[in-house]
PDB file of C-alpha atoms in Angstrom:
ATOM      1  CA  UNK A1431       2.286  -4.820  16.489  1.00  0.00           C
ATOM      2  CA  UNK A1432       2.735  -7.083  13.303  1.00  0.00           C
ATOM      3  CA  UNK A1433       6.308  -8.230  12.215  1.00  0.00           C
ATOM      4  CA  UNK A1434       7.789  -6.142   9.732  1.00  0.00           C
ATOM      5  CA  UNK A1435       7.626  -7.066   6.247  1.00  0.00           C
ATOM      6  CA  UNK A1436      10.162  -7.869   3.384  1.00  0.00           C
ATOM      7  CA  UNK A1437      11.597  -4.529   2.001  1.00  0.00           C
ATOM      8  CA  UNK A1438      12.717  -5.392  -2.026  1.00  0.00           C
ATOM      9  CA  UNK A1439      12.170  -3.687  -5.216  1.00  0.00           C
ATOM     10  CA  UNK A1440       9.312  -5.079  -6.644  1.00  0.00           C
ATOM     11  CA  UNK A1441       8.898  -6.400 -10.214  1.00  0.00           C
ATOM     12  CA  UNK A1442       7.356  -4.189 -12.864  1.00  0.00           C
ATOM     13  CA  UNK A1443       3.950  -6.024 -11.860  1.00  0.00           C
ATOM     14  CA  UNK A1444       4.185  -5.615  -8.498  1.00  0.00           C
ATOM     15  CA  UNK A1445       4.007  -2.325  -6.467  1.00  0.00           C
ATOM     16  CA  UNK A1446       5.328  -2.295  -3.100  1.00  0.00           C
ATOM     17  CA  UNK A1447       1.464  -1.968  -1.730  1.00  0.00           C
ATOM     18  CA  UNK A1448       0.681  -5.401  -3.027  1.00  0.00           C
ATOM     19  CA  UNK A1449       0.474  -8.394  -0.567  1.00  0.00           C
ATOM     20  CA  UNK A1450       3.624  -9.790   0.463  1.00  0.00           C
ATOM     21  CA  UNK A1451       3.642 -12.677   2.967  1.00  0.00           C
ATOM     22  CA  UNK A1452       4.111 -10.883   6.928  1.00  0.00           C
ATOM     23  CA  UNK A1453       7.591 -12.549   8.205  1.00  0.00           C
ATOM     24  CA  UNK A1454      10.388 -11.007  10.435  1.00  0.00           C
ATOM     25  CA  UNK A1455      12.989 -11.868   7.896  1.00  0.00           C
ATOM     26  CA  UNK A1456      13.516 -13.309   4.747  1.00  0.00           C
ATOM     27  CA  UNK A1457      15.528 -15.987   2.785  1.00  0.00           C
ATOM     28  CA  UNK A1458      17.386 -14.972   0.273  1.00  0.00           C
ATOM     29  CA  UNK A1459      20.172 -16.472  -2.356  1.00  0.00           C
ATOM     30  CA  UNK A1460      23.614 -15.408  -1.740  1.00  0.00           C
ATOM     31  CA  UNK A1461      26.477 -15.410  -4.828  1.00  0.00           C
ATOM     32  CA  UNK A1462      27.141 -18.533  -4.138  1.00  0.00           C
ATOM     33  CA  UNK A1463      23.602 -20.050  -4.221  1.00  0.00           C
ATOM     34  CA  UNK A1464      23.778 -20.504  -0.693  1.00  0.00           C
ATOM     35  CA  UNK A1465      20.138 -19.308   1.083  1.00  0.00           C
ATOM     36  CA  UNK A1466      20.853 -16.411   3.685  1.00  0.00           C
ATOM     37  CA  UNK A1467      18.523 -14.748   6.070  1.00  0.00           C
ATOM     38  CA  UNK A1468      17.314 -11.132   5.113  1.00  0.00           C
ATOM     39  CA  UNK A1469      16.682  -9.182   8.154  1.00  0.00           C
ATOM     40  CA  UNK A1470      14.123  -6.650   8.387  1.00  0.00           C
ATOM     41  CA  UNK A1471      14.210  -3.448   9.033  1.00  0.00           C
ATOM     42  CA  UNK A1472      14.201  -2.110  12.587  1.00  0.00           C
ATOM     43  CA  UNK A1473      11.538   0.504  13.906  1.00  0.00           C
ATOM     44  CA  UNK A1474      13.834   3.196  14.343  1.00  0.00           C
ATOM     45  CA  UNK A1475      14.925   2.497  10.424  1.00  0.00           C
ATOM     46  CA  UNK A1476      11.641   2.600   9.531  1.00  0.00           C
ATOM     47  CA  UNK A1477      10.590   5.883  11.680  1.00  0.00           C
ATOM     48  CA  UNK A1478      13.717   7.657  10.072  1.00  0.00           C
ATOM     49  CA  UNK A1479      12.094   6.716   6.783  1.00  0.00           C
ATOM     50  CA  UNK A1480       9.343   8.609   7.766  1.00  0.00           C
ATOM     51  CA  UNK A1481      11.178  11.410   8.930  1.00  0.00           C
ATOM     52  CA  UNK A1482      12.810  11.725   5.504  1.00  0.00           C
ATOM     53  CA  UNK A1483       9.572  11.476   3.844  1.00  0.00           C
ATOM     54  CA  UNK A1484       7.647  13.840   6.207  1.00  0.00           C
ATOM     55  CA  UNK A1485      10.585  16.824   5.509  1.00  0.00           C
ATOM     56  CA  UNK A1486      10.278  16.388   1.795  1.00  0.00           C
ATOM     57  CA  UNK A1487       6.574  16.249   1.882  1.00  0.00           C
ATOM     58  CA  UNK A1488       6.822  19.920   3.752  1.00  0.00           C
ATOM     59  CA  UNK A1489       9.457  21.021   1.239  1.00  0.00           C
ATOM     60  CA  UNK A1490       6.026  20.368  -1.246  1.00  0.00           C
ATOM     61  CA  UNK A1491       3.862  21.615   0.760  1.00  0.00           C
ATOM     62  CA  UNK A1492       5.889  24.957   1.128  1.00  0.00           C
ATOM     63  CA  UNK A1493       6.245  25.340  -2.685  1.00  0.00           C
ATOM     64  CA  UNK A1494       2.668  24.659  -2.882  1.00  0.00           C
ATOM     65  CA  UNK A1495       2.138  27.254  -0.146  1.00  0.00           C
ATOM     66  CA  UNK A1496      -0.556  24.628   1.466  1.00  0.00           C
ATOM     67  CA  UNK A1497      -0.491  24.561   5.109  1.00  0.00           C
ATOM     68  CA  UNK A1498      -0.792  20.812   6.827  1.00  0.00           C
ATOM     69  CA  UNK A1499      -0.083  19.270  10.299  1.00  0.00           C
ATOM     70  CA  UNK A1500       2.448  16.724   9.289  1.00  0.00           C
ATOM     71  CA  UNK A1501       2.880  13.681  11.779  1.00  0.00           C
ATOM     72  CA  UNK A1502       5.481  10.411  10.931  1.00  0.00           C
ATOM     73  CA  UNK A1503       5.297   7.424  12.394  1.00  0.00           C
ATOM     74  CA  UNK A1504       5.606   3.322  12.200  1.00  0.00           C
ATOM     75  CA  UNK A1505       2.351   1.220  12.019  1.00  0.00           C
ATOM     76  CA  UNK A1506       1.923  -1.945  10.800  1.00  0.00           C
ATOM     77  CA  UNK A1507       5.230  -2.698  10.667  1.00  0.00           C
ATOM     78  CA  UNK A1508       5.964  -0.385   8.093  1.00  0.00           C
ATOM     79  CA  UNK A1509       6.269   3.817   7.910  1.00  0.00           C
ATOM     80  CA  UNK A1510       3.860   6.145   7.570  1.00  0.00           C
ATOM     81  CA  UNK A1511       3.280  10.375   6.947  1.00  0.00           C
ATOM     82  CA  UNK A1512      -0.103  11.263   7.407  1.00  0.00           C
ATOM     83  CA  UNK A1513      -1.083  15.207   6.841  1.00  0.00           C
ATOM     84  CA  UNK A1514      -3.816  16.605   7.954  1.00  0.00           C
ATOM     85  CA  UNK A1515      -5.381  20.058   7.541  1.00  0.00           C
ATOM     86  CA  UNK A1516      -7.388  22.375   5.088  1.00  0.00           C
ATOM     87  CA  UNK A1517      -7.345  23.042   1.822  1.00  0.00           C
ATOM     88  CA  UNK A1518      -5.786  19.631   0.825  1.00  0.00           C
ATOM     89  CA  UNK A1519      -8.047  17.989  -1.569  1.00  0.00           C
ATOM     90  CA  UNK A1520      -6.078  18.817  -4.714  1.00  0.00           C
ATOM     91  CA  UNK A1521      -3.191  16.703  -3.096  1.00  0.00           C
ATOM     92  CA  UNK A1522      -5.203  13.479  -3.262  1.00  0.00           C
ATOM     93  CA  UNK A1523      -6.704  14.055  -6.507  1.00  0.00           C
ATOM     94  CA  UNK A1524      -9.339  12.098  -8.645  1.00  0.00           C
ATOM     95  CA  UNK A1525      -9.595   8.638  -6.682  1.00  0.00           C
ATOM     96  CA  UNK A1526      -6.301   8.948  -5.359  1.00  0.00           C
ATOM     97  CA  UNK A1527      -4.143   9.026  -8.125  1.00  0.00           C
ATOM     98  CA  UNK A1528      -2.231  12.249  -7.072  1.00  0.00           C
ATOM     99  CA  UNK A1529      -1.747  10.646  -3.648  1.00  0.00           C
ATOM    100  CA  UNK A1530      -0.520   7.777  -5.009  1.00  0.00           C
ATOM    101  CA  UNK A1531       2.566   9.555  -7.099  1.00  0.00           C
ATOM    102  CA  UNK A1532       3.539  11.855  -4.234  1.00  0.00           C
ATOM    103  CA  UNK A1533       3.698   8.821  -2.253  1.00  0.00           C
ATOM    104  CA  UNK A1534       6.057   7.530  -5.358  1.00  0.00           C
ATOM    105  CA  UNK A1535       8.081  10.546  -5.001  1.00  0.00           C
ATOM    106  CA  UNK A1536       8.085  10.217  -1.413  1.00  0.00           C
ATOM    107  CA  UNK A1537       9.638   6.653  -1.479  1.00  0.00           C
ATOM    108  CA  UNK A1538      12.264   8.248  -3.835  1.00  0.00           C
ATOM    109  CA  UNK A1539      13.308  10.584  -1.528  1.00  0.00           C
ATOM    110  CA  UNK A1540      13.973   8.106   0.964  1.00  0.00           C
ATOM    111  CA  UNK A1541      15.331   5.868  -1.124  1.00  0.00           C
ATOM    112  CA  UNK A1542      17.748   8.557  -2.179  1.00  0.00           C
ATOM    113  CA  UNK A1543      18.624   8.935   1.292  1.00  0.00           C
ATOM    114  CA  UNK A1544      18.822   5.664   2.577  1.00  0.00           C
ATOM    115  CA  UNK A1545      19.483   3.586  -0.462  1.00  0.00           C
ATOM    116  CA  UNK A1546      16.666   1.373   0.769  1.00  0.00           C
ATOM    117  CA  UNK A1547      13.608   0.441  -1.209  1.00  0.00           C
ATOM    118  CA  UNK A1548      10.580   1.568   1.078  1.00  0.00           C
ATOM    119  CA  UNK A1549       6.990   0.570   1.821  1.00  0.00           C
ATOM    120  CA  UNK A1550       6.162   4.040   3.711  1.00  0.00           C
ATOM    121  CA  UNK A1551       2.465   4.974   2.934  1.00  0.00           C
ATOM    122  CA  UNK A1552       1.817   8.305   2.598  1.00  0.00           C
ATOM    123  CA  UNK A1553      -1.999   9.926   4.045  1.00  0.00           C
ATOM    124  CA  UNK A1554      -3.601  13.149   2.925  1.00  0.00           C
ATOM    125  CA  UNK A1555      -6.477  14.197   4.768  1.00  0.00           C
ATOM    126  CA  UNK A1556      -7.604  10.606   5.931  1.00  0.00           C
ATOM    127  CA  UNK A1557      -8.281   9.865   2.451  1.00  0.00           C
ATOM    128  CA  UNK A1558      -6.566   6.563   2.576  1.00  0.00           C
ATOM    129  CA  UNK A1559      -8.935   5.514   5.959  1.00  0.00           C
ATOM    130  CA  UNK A1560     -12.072   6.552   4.172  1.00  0.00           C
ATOM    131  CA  UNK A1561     -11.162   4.589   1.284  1.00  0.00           C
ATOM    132  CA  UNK A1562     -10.321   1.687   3.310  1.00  0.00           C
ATOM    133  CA  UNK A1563     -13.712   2.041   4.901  1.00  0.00           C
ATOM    134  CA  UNK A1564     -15.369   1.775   1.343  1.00  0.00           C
ATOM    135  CA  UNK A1565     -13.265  -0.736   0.252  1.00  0.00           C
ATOM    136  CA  UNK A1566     -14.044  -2.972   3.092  1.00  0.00           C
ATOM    137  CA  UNK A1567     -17.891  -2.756   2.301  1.00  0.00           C
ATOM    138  CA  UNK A1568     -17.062  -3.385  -1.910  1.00  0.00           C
ATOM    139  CA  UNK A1569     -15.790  -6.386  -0.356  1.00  0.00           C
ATOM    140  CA  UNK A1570     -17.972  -7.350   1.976  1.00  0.00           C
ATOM    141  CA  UNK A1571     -20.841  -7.315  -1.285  1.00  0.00           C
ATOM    142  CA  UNK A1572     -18.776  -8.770  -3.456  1.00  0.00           C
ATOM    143  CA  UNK A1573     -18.380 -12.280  -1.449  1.00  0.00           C
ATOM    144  CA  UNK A1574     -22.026 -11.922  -0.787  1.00  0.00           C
ATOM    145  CA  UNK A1575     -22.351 -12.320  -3.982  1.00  0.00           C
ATOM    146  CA  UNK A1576     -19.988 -15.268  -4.266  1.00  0.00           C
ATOM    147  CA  UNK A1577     -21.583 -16.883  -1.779  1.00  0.00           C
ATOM    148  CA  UNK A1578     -25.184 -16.432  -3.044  1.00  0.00           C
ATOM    149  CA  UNK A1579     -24.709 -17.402  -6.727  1.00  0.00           C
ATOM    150  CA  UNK A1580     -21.550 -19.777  -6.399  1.00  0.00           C
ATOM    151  CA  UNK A1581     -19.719 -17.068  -9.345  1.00  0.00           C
ATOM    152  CA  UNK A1582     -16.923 -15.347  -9.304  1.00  0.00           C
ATOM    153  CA  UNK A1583     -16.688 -11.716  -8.862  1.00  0.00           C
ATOM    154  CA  UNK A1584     -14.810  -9.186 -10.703  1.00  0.00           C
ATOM    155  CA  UNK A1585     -14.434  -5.698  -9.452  1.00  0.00           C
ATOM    156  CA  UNK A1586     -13.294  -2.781 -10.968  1.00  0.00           C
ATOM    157  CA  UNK A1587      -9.827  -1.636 -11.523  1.00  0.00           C
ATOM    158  CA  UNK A1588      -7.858  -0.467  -8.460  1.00  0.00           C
ATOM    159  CA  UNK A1589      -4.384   0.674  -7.380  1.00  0.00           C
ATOM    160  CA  UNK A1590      -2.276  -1.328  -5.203  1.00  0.00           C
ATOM    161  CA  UNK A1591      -3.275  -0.068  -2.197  1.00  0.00           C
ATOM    162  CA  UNK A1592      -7.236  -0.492  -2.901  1.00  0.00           C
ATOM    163  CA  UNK A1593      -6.368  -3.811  -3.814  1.00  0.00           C
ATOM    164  CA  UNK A1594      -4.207  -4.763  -0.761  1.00  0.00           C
ATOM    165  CA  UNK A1595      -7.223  -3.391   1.292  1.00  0.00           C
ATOM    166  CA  UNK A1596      -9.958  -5.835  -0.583  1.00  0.00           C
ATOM    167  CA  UNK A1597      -7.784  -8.659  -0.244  1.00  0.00           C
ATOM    168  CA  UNK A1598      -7.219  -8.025   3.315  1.00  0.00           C
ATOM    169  CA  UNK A1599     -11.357  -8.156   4.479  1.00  0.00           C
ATOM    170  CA  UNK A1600     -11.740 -11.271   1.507  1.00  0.00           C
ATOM    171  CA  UNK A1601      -8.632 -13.189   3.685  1.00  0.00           C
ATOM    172  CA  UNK A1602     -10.278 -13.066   6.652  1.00  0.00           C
ATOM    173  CA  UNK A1603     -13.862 -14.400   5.588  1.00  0.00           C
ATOM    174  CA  UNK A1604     -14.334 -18.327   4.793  1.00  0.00           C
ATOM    175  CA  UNK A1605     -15.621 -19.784   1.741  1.00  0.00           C
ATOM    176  CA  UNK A1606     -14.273 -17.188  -1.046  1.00  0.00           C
ATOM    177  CA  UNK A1607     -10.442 -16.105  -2.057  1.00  0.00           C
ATOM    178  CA  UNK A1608      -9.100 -13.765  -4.415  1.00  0.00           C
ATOM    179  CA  UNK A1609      -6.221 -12.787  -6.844  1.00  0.00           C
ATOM    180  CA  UNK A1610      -5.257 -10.295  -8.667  1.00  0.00           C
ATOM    181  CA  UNK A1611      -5.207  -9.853 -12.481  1.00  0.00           C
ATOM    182  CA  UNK A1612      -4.524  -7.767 -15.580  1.00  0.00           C
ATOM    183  CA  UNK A1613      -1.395  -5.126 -15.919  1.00  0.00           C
ATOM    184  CA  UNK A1614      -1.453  -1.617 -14.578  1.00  0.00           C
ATOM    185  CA  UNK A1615      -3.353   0.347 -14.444  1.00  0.00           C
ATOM    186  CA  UNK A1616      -6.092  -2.256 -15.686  1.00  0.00           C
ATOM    187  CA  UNK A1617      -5.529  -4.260 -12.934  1.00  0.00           C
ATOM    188  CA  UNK A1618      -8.552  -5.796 -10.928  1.00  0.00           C
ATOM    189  CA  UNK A1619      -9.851  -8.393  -8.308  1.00  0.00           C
ATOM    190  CA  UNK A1620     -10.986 -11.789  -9.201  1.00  0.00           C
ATOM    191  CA  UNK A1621     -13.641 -12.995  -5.962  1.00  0.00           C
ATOM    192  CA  UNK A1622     -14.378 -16.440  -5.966  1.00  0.00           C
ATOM    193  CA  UNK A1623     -15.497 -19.585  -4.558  1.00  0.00           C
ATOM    194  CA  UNK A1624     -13.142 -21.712  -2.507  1.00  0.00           C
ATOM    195  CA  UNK A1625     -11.825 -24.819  -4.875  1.00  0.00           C
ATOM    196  CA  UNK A1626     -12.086 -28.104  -2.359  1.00  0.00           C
TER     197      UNK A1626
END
């Protein structure tokens, strides 16, 4: 299991699915000036987050009158409701986008509850592993072509999760990098050549 992840509220340019670097705990400025360590949050914190999430998401679900096999749990380090059944396609939406603000008004219920920003990441269907699959294979072409004609590479724009996800498979392969650019919700990948 990775080590859990800093848990802050993130600028107005960054969402709390953008890439953060993986530590245990954090440094942070005290009153005084004075750097203090930040600890993380521990995996039964996290699993009650997804408790909290996973009873409002059924509260939805109820008004909706959708049924859905709800299951919480920590991965990754951070916590995670994934629902799975029939009849649930109108909860993820065009390209995720209505995913993406229940999982917003998931992270407000918890953070109602808890008074803790949250990172939980919210699954309808397996949407968000299919997409990852894709994702990984956008990649995968786009360094190909980084590598082949030495250019960089700009791909369409994505949320933060679809970005996190591209950035993930371009971090692991030699030669290229990538950043992020643009403001929400215009905001894209930049592939490109290693700078020696």
């Amino acid at each position: 299991m990775r080590p859990v992840t800093e848990t802050s509220i993130p600028s107005a340019d960054q969402s709390l699915d953008e890439e953060t670097p993986v530590t245990a705990a954090t440094e942070t400025e005290d009153a005084s000036g004075e750097a203090r360590e930040k600890k993380a949050p521990a995996d039964s914190d996290l699993f009650r987050q997804s408790e909290i999430a996973a009873d409002y998401v059924e509260g939805l679900l109820d008004i909706l009158d959708y049924d859905g096999d709800i299951d919480e749990l920590v991965s990754g380090g951070r916590p995670v409701v994934e629902v799975v059944g029939g009849r649930l396609q109108n909860l993820v939406g065009q390209r995720g986008a209505t995913l993406e603000a229940l999982q917003e008004l998931a992270r407000l219920a918890v953070f109602r509850q808890t008074g803790t920003p949250s990172r939980l990441l919210l699954d309808v269907g397996g949407y968000r592993a299919a997409r990852r699959k894709e994702l990984a294979a956008v990649a995968k072409n786009a360094v190909e072509k980084v590598k082949e004609h030495g250019e960089p590479v700009r791909l369409e724009p994505m949320s933060a999760f679809e970005r996190k996800c591209v950035h993930d498979v371009v971090n692991a392969m030699s030669g290229v990098e990538s950043e992020s650019e643009g403001v929400e919700p215009n905001r894209r990948i930049v592939v490109r050549p290693v700078t020696d």
